[in-house]
Short mmCIF file of N, CA, C and O in Angstrom, two decimals:
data_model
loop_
_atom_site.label_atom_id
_atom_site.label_comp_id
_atom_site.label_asym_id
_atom_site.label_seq_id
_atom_site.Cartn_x
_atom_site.Cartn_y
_atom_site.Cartn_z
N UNK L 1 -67.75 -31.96 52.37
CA UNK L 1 -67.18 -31.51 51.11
C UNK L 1 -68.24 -30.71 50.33
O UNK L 1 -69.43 -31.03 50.32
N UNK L 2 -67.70 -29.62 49.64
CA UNK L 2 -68.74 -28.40 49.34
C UNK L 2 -69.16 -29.37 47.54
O UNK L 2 -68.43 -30.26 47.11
N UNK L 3 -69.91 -29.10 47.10
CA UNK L 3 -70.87 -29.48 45.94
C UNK L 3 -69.76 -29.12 44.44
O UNK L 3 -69.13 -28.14 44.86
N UNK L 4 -69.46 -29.27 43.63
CA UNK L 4 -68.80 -29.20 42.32
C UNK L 4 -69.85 -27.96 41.92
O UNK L 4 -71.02 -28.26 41.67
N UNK L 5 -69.57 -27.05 41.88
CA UNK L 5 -70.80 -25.74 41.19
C UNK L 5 -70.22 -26.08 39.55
O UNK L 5 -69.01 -26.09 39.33
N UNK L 6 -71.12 -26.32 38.58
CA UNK L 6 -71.14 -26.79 36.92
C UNK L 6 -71.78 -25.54 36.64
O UNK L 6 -72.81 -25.31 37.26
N UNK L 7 -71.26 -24.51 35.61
CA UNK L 7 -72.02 -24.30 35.03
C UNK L 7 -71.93 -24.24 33.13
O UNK L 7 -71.05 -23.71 32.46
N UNK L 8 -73.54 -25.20 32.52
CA UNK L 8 -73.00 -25.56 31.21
C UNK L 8 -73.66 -24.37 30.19
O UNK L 8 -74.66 -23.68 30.33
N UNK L 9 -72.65 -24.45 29.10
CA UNK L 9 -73.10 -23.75 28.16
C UNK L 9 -72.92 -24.28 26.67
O UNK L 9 -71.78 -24.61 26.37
N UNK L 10 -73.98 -24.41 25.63
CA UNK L 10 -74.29 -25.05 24.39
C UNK L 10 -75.50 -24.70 24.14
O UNK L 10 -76.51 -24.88 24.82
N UNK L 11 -75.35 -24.04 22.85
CA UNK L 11 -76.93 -23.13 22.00
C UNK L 11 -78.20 -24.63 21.82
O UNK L 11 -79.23 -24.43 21.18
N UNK L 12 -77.86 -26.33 22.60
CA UNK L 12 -78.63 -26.91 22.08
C UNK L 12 -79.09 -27.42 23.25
O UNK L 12 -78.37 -28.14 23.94
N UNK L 13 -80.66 -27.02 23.70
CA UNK L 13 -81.55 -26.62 24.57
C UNK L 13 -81.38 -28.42 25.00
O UNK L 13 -81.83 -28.76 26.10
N UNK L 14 -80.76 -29.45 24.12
CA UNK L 14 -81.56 -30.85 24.55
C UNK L 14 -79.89 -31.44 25.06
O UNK L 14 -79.60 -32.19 25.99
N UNK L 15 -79.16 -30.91 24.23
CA UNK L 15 -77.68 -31.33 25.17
C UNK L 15 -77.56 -30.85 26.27
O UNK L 15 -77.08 -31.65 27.08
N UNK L 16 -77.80 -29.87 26.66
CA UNK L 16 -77.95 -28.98 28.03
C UNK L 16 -78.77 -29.69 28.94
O UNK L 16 -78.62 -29.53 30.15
N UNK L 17 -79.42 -30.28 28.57
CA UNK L 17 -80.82 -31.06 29.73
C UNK L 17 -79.99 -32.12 29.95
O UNK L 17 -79.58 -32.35 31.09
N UNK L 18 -79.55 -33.16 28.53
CA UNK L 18 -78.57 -34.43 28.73
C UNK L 18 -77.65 -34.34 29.54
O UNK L 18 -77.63 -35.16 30.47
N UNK L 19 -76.92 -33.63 29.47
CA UNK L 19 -75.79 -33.22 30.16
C UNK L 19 -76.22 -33.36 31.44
O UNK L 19 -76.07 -34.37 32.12
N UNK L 20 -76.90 -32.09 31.87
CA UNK L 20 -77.06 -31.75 33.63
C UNK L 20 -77.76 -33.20 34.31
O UNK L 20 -77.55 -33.40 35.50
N UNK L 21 -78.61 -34.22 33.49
CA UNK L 21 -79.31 -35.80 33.52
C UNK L 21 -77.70 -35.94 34.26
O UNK L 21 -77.35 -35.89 35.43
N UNK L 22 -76.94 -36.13 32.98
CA UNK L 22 -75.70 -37.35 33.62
C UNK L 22 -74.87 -36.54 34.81
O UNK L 22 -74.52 -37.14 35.83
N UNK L 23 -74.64 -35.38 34.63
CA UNK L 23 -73.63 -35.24 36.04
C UNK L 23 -74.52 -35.03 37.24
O UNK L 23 -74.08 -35.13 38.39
N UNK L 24 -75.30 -34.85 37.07
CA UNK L 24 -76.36 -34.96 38.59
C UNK L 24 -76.98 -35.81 39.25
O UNK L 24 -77.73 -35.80 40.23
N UNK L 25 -76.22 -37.16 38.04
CA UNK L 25 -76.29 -38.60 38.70
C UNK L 25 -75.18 -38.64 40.16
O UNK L 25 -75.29 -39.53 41.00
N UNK L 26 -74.09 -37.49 40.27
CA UNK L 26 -73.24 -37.75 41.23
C UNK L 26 -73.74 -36.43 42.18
O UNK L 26 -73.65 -35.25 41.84
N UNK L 27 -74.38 -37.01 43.66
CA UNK L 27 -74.63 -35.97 44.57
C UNK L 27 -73.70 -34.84 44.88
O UNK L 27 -74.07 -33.85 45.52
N UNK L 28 -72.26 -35.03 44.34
CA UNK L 28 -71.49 -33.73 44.87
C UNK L 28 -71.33 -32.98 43.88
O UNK L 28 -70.40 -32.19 43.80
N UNK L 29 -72.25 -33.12 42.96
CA UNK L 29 -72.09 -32.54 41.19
C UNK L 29 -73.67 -32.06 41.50
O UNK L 29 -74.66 -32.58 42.03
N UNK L 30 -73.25 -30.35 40.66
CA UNK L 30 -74.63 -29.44 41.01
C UNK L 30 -74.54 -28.40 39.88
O UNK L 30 -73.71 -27.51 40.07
N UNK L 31 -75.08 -28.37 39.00
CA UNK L 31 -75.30 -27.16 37.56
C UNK L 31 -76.04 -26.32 38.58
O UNK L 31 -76.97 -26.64 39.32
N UNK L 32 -75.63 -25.60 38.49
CA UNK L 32 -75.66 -24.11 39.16
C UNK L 32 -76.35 -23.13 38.37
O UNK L 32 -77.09 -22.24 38.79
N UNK L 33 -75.85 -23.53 36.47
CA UNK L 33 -76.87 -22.47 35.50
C UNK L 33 -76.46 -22.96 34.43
O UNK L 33 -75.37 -23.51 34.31
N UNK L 34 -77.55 -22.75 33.23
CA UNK L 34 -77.28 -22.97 32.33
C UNK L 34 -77.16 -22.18 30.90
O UNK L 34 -77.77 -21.18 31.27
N UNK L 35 -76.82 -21.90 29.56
CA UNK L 35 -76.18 -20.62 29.32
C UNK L 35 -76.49 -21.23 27.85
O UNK L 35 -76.36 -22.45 27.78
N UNK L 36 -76.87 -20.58 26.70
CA UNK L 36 -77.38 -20.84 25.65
C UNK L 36 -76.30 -20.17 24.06
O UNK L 36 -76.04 -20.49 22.90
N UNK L 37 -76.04 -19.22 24.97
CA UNK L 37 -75.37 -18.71 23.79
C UNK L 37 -73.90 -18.56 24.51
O UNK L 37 -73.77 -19.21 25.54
N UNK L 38 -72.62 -17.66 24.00
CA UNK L 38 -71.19 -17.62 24.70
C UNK L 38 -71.64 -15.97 25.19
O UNK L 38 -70.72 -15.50 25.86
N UNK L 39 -72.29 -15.41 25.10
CA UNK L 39 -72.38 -14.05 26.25
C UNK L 39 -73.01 -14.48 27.77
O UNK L 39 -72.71 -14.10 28.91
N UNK L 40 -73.91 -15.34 27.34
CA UNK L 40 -74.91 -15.37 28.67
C UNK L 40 -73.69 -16.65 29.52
O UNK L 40 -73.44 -16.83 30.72
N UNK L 41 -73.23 -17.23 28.46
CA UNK L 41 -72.11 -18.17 29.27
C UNK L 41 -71.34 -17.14 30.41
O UNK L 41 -71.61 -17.29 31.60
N UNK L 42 -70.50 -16.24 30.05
CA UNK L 42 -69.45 -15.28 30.04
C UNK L 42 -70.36 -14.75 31.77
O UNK L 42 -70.09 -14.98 32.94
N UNK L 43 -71.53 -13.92 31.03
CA UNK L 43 -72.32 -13.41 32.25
C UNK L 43 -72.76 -14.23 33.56
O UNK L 43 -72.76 -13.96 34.77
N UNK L 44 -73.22 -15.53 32.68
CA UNK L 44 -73.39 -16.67 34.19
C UNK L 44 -72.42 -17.11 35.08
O UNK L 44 -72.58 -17.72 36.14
N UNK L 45 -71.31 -16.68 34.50
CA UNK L 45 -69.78 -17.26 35.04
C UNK L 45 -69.68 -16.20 36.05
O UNK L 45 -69.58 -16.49 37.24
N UNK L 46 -69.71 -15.06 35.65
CA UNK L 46 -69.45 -14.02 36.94
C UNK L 46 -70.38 -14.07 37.82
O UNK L 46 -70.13 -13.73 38.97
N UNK L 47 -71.47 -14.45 37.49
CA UNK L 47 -72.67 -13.94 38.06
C UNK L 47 -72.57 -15.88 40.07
O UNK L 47 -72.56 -15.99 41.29
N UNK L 48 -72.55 -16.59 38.94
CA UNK L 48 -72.08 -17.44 39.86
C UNK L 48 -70.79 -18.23 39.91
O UNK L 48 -70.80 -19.36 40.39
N UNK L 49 -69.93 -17.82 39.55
CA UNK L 49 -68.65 -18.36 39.84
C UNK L 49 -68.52 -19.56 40.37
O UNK L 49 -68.25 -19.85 41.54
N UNK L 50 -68.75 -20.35 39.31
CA UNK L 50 -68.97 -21.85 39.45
C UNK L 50 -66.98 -22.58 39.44
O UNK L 50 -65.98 -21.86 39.39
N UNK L 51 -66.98 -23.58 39.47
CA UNK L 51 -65.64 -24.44 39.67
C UNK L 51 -65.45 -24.97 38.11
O UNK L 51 -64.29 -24.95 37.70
N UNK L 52 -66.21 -25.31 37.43
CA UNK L 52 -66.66 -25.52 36.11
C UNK L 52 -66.86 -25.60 35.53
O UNK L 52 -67.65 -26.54 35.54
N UNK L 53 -66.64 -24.94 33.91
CA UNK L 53 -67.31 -24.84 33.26
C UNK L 53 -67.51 -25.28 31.21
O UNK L 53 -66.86 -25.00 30.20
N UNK L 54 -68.46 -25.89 31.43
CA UNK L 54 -68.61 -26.67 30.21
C UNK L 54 -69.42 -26.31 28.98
O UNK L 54 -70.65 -26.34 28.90
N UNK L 55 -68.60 -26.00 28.08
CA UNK L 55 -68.53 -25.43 27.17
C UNK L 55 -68.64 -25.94 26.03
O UNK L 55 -67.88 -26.91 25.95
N UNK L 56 -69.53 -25.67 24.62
CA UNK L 56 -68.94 -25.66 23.21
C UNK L 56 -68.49 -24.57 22.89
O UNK L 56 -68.67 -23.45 23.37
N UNK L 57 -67.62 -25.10 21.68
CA UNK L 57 -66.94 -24.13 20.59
C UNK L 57 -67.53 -23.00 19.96
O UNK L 57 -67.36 -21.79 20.16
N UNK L 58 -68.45 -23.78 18.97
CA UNK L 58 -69.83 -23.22 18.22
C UNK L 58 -70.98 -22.45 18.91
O UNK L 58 -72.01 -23.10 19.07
N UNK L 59 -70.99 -21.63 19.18
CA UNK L 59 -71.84 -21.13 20.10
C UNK L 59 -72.77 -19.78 19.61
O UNK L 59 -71.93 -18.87 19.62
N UNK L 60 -73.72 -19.34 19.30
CA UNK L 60 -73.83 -17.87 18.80
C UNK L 60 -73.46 -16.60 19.75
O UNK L 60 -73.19 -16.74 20.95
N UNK L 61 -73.48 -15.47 19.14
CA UNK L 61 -72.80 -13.89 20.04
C UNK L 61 -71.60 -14.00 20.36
O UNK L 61 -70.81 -13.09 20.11
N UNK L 62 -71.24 -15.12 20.96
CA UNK L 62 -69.34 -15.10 21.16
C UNK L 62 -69.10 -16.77 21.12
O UNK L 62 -69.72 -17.63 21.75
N UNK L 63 -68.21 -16.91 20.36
CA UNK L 63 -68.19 -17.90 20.58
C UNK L 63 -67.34 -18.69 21.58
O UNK L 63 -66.91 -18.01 22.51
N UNK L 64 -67.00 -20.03 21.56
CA UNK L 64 -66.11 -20.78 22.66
C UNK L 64 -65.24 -20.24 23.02
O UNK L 64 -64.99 -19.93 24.18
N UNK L 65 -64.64 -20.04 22.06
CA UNK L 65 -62.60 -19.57 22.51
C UNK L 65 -63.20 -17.94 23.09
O UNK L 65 -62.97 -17.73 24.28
N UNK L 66 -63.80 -17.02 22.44
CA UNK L 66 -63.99 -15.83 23.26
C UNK L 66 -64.82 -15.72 24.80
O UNK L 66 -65.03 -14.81 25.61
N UNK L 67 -65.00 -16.52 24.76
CA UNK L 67 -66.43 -17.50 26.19
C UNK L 67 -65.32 -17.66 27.05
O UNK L 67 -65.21 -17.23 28.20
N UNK L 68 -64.40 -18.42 26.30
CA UNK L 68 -63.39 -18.97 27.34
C UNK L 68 -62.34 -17.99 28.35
O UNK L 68 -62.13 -17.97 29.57
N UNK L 69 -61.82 -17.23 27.22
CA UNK L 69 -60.80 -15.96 27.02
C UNK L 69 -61.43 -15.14 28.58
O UNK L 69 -60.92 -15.03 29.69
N UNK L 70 -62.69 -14.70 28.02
CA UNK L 70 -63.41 -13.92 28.82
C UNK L 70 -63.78 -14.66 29.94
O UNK L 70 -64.55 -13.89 30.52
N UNK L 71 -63.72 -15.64 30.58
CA UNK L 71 -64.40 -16.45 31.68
C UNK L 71 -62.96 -16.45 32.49
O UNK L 71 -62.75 -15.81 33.52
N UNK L 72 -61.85 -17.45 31.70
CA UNK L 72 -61.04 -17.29 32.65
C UNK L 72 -59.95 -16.06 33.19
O UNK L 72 -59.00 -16.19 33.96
N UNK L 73 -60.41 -14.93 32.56
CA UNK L 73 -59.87 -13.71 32.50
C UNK L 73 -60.75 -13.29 34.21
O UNK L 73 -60.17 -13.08 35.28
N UNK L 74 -61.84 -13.28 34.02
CA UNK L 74 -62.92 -12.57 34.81
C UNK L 74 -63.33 -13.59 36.41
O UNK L 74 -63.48 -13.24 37.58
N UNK L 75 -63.39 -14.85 35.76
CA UNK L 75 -63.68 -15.68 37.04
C UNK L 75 -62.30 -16.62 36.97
O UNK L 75 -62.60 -17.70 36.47
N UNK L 76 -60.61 -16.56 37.38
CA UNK L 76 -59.85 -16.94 37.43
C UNK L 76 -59.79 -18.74 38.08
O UNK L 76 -58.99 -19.61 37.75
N UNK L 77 -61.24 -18.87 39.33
CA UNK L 77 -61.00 -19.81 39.64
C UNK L 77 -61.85 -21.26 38.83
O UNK L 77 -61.80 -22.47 39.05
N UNK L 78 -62.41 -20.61 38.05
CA UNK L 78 -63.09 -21.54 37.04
C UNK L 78 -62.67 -22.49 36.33
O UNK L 78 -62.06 -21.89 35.45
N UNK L 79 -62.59 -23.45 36.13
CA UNK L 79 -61.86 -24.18 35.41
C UNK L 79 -62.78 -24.66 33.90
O UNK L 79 -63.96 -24.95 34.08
N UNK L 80 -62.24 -24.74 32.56
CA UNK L 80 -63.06 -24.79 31.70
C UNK L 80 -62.95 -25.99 31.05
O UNK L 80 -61.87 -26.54 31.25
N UNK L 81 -63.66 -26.53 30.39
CA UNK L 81 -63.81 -28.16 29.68
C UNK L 81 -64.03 -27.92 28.05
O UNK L 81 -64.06 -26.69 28.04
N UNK L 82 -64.09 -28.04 27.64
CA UNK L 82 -64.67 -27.57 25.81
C UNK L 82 -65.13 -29.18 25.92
O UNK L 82 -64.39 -30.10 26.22
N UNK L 83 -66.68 -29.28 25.56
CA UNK L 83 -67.24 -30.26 24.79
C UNK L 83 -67.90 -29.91 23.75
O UNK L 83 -68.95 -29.27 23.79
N UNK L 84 -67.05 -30.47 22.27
CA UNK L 84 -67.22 -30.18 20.73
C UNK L 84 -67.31 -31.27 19.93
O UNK L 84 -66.89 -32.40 20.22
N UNK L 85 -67.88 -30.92 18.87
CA UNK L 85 -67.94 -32.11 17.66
C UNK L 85 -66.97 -31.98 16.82
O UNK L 85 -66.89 -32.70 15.82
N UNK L 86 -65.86 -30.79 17.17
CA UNK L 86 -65.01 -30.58 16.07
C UNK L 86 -63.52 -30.94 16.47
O UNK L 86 -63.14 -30.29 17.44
N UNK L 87 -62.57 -31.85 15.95
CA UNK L 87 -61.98 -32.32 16.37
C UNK L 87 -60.38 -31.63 15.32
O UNK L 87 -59.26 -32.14 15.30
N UNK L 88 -60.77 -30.59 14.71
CA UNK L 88 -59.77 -29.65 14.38
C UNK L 88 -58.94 -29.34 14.83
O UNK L 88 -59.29 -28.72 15.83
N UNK L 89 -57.58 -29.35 14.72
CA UNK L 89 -56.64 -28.58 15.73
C UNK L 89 -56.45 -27.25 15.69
O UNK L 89 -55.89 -26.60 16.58
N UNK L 90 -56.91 -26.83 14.67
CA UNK L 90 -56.95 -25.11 14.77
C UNK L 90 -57.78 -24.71 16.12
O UNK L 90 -57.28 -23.90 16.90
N UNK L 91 -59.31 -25.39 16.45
CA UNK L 91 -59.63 -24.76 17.39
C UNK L 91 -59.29 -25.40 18.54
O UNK L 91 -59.90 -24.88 19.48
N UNK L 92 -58.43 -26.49 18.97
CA UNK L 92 -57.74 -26.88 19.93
C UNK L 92 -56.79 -26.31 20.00
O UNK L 92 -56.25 -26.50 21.09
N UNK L 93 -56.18 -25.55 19.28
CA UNK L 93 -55.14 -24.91 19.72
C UNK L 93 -55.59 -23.72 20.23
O UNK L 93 -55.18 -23.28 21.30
N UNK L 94 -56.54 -23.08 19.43
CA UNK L 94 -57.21 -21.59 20.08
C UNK L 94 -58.01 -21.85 21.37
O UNK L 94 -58.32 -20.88 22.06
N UNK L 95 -58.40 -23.19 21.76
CA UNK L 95 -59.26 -22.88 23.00
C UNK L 95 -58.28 -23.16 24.10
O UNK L 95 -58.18 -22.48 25.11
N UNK L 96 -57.72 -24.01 23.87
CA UNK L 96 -55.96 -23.95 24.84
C UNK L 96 -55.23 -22.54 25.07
O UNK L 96 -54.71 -22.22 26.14
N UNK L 97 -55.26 -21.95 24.21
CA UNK L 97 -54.07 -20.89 24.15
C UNK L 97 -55.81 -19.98 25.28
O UNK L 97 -55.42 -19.28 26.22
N UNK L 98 -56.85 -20.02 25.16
CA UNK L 98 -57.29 -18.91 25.90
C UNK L 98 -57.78 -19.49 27.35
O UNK L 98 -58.37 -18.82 28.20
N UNK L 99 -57.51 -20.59 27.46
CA UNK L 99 -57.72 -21.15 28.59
C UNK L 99 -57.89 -22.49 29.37
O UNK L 99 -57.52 -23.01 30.42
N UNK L 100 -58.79 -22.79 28.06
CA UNK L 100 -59.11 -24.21 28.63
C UNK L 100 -58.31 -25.26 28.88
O UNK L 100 -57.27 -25.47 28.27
N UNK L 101 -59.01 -26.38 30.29
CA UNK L 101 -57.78 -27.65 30.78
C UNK L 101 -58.02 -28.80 30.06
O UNK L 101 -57.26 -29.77 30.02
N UNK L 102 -59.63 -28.67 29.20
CA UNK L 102 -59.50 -30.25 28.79
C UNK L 102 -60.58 -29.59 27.71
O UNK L 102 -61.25 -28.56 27.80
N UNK L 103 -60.46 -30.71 26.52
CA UNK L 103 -61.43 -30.81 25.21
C UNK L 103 -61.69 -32.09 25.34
O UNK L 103 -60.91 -32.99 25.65
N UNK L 104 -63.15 -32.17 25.01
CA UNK L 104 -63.82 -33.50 25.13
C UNK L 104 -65.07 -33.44 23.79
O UNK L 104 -66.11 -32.79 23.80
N UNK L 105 -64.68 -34.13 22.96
CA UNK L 105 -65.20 -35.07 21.78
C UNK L 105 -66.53 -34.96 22.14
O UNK L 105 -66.79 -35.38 23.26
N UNK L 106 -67.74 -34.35 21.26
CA UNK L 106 -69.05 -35.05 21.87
C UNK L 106 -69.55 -36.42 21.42
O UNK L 106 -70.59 -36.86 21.91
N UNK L 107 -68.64 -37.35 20.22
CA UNK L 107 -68.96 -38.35 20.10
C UNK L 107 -68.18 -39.48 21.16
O UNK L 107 -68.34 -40.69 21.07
N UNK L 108 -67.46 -38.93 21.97
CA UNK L 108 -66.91 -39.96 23.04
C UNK L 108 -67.25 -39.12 24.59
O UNK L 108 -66.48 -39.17 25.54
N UNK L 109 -68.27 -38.52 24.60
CA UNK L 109 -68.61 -38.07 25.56
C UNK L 109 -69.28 -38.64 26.55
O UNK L 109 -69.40 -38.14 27.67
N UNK L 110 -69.84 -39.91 26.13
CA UNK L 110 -70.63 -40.68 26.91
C UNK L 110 -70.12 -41.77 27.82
O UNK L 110 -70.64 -42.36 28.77
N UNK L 111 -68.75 -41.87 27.14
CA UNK L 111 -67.62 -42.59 27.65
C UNK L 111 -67.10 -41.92 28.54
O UNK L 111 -67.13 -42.49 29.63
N UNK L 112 -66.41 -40.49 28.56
CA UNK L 112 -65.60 -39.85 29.09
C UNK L 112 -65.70 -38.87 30.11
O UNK L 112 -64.88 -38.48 30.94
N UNK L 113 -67.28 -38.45 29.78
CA UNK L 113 -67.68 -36.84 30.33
C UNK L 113 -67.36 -37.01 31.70
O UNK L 113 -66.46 -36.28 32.13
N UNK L 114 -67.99 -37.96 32.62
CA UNK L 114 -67.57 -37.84 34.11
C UNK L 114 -65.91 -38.14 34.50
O UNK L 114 -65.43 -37.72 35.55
N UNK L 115 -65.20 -38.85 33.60
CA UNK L 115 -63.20 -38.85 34.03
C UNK L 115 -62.97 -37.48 33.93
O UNK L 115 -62.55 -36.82 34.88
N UNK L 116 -63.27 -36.94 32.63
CA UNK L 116 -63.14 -35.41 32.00
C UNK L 116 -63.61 -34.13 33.15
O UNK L 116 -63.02 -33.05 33.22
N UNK L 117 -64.59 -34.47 33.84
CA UNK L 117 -65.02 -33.59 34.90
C UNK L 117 -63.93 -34.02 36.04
O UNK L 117 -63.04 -33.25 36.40
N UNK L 118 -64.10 -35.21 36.51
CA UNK L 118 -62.89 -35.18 37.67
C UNK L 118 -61.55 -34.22 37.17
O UNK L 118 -61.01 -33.27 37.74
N UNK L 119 -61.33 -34.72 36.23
CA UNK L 119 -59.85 -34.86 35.96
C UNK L 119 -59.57 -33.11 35.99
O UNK L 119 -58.53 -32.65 36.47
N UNK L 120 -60.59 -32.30 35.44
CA UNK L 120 -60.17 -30.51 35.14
C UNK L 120 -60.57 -30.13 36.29
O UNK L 120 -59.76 -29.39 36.83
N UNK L 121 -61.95 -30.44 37.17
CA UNK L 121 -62.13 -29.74 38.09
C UNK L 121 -60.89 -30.26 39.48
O UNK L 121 -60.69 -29.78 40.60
N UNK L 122 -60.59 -30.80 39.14
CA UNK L 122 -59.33 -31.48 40.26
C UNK L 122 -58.22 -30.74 39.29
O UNK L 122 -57.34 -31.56 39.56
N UNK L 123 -57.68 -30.01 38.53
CA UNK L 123 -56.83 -29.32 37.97
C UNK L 123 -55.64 -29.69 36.90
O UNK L 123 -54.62 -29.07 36.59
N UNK L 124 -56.12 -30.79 36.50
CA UNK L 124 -55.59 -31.68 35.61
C UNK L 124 -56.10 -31.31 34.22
O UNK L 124 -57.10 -30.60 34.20
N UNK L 125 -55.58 -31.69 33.10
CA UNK L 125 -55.71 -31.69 31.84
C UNK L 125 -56.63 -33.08 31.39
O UNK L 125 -56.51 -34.23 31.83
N UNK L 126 -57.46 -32.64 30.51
CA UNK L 126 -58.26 -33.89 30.21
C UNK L 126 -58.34 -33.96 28.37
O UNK L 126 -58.68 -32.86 27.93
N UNK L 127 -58.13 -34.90 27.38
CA UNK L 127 -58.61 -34.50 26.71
C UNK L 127 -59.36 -36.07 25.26
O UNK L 127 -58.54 -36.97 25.17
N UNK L 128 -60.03 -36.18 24.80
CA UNK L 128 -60.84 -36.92 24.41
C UNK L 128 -59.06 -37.99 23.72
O UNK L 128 -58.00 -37.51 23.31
N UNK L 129 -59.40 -39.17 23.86
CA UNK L 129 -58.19 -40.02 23.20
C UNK L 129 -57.78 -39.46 21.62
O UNK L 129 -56.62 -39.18 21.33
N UNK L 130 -58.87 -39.36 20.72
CA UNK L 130 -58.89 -38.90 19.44
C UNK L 130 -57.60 -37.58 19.25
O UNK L 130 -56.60 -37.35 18.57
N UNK L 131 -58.55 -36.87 20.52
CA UNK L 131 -57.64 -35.12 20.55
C UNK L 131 -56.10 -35.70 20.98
O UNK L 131 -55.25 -35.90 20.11
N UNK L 132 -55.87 -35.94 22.31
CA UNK L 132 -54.91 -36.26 22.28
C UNK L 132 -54.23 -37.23 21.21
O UNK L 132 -53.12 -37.33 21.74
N UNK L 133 -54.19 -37.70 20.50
CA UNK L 133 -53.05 -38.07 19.53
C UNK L 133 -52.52 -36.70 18.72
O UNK L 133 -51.38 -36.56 18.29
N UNK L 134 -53.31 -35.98 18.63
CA UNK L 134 -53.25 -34.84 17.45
C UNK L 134 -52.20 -33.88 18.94
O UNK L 134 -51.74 -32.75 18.75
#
């Protein structure tokens, strides 16, 4: 079985390290690249066309929903995750409408992040308990 290609993107240099820590606790889970702002997201996506990809909202140069728009426009087989602190439905509705299969809470992320990865990269909808009620 071929490796989960991840690739994450969030302007915060120490969630990005956390992150790639916990999913690389699972050998078939592999960050492929990592992406600081929503352009270099956008660019890393084409550049390696990962299965994956994990995302914030808040992002500088473009943000989430345009990250997203543009990712799954360009790399179709990508599948996208939004992990945010903002639990708004305005931008759940905008990161849905441009692409994404699942939003995941970063305060229940520690709980969820690896169901949340099965669940989108297997092509399912995922989304933090909180979000889903809304």
């Amino acid at each position: 079985m071929d490796a989960l290609r991840i690739l994450l993107a969030d302007d915060h240099t120490i969630v990005r390290q956390g992150l790639r820590k916990l999913l690389e606790t699972r050998a078939e889970w592999r960050v492929v690249a990592e992406a600081g702002d929503g352009r270099e997201a956008v660019r890393l996506a084409e550049q390696h066309k990962p299965d994956l990809v994990i995302l914030d909202v808040a992002m500088p140069l473009l943000n989430g929903v345009e990250a997203t728009r543009l990712i799954t426009k360009r790399v179709p087989s990508a599948r996208v995750l939004v992990l945010s602190m903002h639990a708004d439905d305005v931008y759940i509705t905008q990161i849905l409408e441009a692409g994404a299969q699942g939003y995941l809470l970063k305060d229940s992320a520690d709980v969820d992040l690896m169901r949340a990865v099965e669940e989108v990269s297997a092509g399912k909808s995922f989304f933090s308990p909180a979000i889903a009620r809304l």
